[in-house]
Coordinates of C-alpha atoms in Angstrom, one line a residue:
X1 CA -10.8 23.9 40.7
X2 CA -13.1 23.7 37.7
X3 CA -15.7 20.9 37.1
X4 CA -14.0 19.6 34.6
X5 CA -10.4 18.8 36.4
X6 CA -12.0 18.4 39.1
X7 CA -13.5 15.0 37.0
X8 CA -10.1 14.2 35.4
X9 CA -8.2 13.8 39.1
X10 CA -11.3 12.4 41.0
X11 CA -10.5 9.7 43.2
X12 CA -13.3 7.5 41.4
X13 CA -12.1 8.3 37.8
X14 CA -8.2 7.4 38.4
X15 CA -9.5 3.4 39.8
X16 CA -11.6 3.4 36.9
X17 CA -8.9 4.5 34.4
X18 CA -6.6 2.3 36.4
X19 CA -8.9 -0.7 35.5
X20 CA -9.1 0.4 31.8
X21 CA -5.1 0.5 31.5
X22 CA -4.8 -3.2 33.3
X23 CA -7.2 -4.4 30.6
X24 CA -5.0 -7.1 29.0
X25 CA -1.9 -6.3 31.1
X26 CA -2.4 -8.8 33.6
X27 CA 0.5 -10.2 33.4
X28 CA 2.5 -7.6 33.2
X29 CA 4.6 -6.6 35.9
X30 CA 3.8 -2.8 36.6
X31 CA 0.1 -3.3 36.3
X32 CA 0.5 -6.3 39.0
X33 CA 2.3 -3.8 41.0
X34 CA -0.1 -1.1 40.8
X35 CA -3.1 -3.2 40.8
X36 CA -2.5 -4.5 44.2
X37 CA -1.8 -1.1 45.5
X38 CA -4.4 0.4 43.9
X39 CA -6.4 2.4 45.9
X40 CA -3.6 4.3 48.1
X41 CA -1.7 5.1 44.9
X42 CA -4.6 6.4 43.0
X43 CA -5.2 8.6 46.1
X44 CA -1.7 9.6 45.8
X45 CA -2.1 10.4 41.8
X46 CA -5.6 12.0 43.4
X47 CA -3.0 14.7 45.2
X48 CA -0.7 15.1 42.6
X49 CA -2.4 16.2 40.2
X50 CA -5.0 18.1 42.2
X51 CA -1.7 20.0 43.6
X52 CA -0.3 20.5 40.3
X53 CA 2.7 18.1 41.3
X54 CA 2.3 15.8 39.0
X55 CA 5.0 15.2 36.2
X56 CA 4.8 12.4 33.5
X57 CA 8.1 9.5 33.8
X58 CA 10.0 9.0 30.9
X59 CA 9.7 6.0 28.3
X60 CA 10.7 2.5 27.5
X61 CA 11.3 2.4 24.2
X62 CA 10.5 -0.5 21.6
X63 CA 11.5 -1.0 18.3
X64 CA 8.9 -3.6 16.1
X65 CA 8.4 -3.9 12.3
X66 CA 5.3 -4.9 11.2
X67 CA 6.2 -4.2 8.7
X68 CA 8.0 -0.9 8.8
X69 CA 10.0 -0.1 11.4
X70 CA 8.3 2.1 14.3
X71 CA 9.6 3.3 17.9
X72 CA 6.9 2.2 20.2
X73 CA 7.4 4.5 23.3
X74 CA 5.4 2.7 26.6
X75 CA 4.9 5.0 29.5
X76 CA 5.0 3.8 33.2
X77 CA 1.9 1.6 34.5
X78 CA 0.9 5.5 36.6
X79 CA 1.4 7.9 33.5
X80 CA -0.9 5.4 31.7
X81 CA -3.7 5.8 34.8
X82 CA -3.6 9.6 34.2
X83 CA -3.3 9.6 30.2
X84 CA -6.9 7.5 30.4
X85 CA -8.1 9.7 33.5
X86 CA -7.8 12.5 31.3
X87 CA -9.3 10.9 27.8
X88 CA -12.5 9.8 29.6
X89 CA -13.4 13.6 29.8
X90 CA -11.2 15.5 27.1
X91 CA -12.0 13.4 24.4
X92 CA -15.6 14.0 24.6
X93 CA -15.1 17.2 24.4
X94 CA -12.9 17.6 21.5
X95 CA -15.4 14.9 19.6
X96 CA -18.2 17.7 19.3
X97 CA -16.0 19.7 16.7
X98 CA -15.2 16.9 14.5
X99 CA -17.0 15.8 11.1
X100 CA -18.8 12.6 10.5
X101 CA -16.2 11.5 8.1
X102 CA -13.6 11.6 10.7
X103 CA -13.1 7.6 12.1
X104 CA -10.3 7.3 14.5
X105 CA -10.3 7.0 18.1
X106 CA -13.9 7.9 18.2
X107 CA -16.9 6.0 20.1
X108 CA -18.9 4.4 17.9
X109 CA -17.1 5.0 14.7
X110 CA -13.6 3.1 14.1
X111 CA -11.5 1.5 11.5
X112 CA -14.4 -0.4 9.8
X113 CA -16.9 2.0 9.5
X114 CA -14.5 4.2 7.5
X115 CA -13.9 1.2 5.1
X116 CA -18.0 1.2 4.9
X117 CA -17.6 4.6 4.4
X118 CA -14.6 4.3 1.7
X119 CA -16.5 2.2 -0.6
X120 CA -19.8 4.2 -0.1
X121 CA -18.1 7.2 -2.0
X122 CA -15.5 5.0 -3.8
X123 CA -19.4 3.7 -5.9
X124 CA -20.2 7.2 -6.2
X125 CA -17.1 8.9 -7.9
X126 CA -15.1 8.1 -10.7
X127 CA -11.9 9.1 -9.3
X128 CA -9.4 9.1 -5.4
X129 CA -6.9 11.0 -4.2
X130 CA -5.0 9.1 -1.6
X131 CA -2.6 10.5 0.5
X132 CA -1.3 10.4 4.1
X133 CA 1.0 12.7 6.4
X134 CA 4.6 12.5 6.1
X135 CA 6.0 11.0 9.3
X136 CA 3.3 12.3 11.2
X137 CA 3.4 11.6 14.9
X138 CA 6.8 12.6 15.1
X139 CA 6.1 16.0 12.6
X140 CA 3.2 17.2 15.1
X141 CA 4.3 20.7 16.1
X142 CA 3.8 21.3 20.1
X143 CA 2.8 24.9 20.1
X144 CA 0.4 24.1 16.7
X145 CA -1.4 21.2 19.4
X146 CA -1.3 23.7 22.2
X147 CA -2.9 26.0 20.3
X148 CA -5.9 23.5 18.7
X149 CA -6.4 22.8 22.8
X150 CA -6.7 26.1 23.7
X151 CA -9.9 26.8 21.0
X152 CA -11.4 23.7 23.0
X153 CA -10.5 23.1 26.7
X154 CA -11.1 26.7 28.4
X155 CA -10.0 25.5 32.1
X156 CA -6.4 26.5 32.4
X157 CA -5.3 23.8 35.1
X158 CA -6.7 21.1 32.5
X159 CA -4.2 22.6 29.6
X160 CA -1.5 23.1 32.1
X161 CA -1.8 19.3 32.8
X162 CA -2.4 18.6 28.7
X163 CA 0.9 20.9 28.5
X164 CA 2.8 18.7 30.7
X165 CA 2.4 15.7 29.0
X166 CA 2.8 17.2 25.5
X167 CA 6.3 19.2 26.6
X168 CA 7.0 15.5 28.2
X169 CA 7.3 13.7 25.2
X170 CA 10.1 11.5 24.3
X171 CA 12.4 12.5 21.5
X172 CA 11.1 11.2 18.1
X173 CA 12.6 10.7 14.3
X174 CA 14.1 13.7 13.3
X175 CA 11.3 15.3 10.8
X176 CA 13.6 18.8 10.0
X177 CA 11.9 20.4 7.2
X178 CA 11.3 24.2 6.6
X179 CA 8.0 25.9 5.9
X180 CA 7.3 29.7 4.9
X181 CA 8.4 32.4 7.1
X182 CA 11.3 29.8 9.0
X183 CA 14.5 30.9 9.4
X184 CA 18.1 28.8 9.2
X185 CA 17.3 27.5 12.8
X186 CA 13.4 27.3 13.0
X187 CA 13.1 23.7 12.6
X188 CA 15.7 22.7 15.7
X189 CA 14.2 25.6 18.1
X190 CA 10.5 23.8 17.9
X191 CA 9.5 21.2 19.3
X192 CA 7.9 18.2 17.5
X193 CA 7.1 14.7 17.8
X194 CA 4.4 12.9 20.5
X195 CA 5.4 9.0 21.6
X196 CA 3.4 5.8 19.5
X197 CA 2.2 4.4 22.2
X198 CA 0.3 6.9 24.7
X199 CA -3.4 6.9 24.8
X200 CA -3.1 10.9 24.4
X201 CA -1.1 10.9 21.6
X202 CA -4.2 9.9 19.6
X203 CA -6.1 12.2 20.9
X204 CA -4.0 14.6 20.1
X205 CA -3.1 13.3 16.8
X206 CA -6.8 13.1 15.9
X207 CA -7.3 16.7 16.8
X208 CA -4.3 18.2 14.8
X209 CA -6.2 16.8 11.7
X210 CA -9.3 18.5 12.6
X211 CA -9.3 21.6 11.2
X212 CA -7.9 20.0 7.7
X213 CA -11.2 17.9 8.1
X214 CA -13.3 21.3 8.4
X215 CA -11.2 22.7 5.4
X216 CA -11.9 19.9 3.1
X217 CA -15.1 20.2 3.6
X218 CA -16.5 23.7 5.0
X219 CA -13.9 25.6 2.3
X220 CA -13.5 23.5 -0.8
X221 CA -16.6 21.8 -0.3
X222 CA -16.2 18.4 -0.7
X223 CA -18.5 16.1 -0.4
X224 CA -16.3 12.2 -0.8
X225 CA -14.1 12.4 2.3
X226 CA -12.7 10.0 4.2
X227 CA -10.0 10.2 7.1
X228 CA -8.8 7.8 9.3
X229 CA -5.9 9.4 11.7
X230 CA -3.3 10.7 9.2
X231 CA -4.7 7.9 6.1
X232 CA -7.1 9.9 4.0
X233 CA -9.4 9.9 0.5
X234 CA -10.4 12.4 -1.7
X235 CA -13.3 11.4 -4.3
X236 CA -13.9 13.5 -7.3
X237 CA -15.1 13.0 -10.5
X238 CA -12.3 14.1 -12.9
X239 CA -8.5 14.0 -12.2
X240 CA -7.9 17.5 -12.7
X241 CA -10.4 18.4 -10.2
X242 CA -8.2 16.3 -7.7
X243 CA -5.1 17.9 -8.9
X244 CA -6.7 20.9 -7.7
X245 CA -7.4 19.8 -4.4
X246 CA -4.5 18.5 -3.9
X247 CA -2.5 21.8 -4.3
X248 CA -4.8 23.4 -1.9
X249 CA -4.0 20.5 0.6
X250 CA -0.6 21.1 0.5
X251 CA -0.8 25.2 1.3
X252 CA -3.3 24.3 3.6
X253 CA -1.2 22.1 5.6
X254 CA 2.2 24.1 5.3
X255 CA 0.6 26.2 8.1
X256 CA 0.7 23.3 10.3
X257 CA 3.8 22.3 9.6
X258 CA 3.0 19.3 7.9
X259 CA 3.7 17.6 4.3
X260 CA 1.9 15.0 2.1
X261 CA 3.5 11.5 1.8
X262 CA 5.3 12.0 -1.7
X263 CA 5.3 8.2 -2.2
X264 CA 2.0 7.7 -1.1
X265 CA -0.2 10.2 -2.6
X266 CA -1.7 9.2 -5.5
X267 CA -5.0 10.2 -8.0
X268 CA -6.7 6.9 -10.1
X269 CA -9.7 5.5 -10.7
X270 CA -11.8 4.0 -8.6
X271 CA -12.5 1.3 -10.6
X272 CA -9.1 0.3 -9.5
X273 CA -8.2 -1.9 -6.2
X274 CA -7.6 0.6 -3.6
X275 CA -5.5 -0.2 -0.4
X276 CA -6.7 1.6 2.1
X277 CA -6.6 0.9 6.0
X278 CA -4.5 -2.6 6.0
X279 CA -7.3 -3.7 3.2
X280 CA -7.5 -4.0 -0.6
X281 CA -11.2 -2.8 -1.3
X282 CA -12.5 -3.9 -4.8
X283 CA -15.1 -2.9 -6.9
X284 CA -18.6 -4.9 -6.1
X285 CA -17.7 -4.7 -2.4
X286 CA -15.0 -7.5 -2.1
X287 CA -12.4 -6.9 0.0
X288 CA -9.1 -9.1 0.6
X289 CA -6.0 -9.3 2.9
X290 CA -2.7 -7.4 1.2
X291 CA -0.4 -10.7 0.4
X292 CA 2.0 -9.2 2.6
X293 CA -0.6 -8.4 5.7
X294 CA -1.3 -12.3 5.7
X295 CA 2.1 -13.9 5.4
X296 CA 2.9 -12.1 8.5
X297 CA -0.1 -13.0 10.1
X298 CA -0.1 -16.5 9.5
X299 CA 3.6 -16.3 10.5
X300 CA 2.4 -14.7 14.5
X301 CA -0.7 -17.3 13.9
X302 CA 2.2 -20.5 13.4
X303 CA 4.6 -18.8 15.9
X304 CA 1.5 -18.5 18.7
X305 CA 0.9 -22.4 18.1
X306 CA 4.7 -23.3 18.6
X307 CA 4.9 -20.9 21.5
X308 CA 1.7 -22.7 23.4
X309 CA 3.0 -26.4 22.3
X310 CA 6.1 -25.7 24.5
X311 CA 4.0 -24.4 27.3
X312 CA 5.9 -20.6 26.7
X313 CA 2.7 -18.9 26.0
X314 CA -0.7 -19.2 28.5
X315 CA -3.9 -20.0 26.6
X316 CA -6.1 -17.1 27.2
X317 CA -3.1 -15.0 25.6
X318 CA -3.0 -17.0 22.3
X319 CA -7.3 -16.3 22.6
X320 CA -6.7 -12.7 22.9
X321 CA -4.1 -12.6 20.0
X322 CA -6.1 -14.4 17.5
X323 CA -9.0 -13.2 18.9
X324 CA -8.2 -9.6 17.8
X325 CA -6.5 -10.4 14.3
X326 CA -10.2 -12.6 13.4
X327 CA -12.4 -9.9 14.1
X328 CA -10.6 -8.0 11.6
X329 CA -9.6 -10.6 8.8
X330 CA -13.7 -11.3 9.0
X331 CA -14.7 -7.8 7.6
X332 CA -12.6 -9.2 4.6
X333 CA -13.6 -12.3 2.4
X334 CA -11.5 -14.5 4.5
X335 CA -13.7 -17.5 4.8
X336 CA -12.0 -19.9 3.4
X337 CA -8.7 -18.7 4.2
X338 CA -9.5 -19.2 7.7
X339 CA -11.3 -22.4 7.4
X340 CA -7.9 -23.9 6.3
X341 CA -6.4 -22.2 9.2
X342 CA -8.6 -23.3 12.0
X343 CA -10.7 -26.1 10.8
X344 CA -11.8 -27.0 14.1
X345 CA -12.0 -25.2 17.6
X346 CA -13.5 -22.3 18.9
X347 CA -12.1 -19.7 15.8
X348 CA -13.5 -22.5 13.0
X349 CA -15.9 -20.0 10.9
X350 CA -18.1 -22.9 9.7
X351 CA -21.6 -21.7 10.4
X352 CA -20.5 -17.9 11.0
X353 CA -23.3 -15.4 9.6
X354 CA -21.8 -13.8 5.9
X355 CA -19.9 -10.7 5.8
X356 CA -22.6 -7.9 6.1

């Protein structure tokens, strides 16, 4: 067994994972279950996977708009043990390949310091491309991924187990698009798609973007570049220039199977408001809430309030709800907006330190 499975199916790493995936899912019914059962079925999960028995469940499946529609598919309370046994150790290891403009699902970085980052090359060029992946989670090719994981993970049992819960995936939205060299039937013989929802699939999802990332930047040798999962910018100084790009994006990414948004890829000047990662960002750093972002939000924040008045909802859940929509709506100029929200109470700004 090599070191690193050896880590991923330790006794001692599956309780640990087991208390990441109960974080905030006390209430739920699977975690209870597990939870008080912990340590003989994380020795049993120890045996499975160190025998090679182990097998991922299938999915619930969830339906929310927010304000798209998207398929959230949640694995069983177990799967969700391994899928965080197994990012404690992989995703370290697939971080040391990517760039320092790369954001998502990586320690330290995250969805704000891209935004910082955004604006830091949006005062330096003249011009953006925007632009994100068609459909991506369910356009991710299998044997493309397997493929990326092989040029990092070198311990066969580890990709066998990666393998499994890649070839385990629910089905997803139909993405059926041809590329060069496909035949007539290319496009229903691979598989493609990985569930919203699994702690993997963003690892995975991060790493199927990485070599665009090194291509941007190693290749046509970019300097303003910004990704954030599939969400990314291109600064330039003159349109054409962009146009360029562009093009090259687009060959680039035919070899993995993938296509620019055609409704969401756009070149203007960065003079202009730019949406980018549930924020409008304007020029001399102000940033506000998209209308639409907030009328939902203050909708959930007015539906939370009912729900807790009629004793449906416990309090440390409404805490944790409007906990986690604050801590973003305060990297925006939302001072006043949520002054009028919460003019008293715990989540009243009044005396909060300015947005840095």
């Amino acid at each position: 067994m090599s070191p690193l499975f050896e880590k991923i199916c330790s006794f001692e790493n599956l309780v640990q994972a087991a208390h990441r995936a109960a974080r905030g899912k006390q209430n739920k019914a699977d975690a209870i279950a597990f939870m008080r059962q912990l340590e003989p079925r994380c020795l049993r999960l120890t045996d499975a996977l160190a025998q090679g028995n182990w097998r991922p469940g299938g999915y619930r499946e969830v339906t929310v708009h927010d304000p798209k529609e998207r398929r959230i598919s949640m694995a069983r309370f177990g799967d969700r043990v391994v899928h965080q046994a197994i990012c404690h150790h992989v995703a370290p290891l697939l971080e040391r390949s990517y760039i320092a403009h790369s954001f998502a699902s990586i320690a330290g970085r995250g969805q704000h310091k891209a935004l910082a980052c955004f604006e830091r090359f949006r005062d330096q060029h003249a011009f953006v491309l925007r632009t994100d992946i068609y459909r991506y989670f369910p356009a991710i090719d299998h044997a493309v991924l397997k493929a990326d994981l092989a040029r990092h993970i070198y311990c066969p049992a580890t990709r066998t187990l990666l393998g499994r819960i890649i070839d385990g995936s629910n089905l997803q939205e139909p993405v059926h698009r041809y590329f060069e060299g496909d035949d007539l039937f290319t496009p229903w013989r691979r598989r493609r798609g990985l569930p919203l929802g699994n702690l993997t699939s963003q690892m995975f999802a991060n790493l199927y973007l990485n070599p665009l990332d090194h291509f941007v930047k190693e290749v046509l040798r970019v300097k303003g570049y910004v990704r954030y999962l599939d969400d990314f910018a291109v600064f330039g100084a003159c349109p054409d220039a962009l146009r360029a790009v562009q093009q090259r994006l687009v060959q680039f990414l035919d070899k993995r199977r993938l296509l620019l948004h055609p409704r969401k890829t756009s070149i203007s000047p960065t003079y202009a408001p730019q949406l980018f990662l549930g924020m409008d960002l304007l020029p001399g750093g102000k940033r506000r809430l998209p209308q639409a972002h907030l009328d939902r939000a203050v909708g959930r924040i007015h539906a939370l309030r009912a729900a807790w008045a009629r004793n449906e909802i416990e309090t440390n859940v409404v805490e944790a709800r409007l906990g986690a929509w604050i801590a973003h709506a305060r990297h925006a100029d939302t001072y006043a907006l949520r002054l009028r929200l919460f003019p008293q109470g715990a989540f009243c700004p009044r005396g909060e330190p300015a947005r840095c």
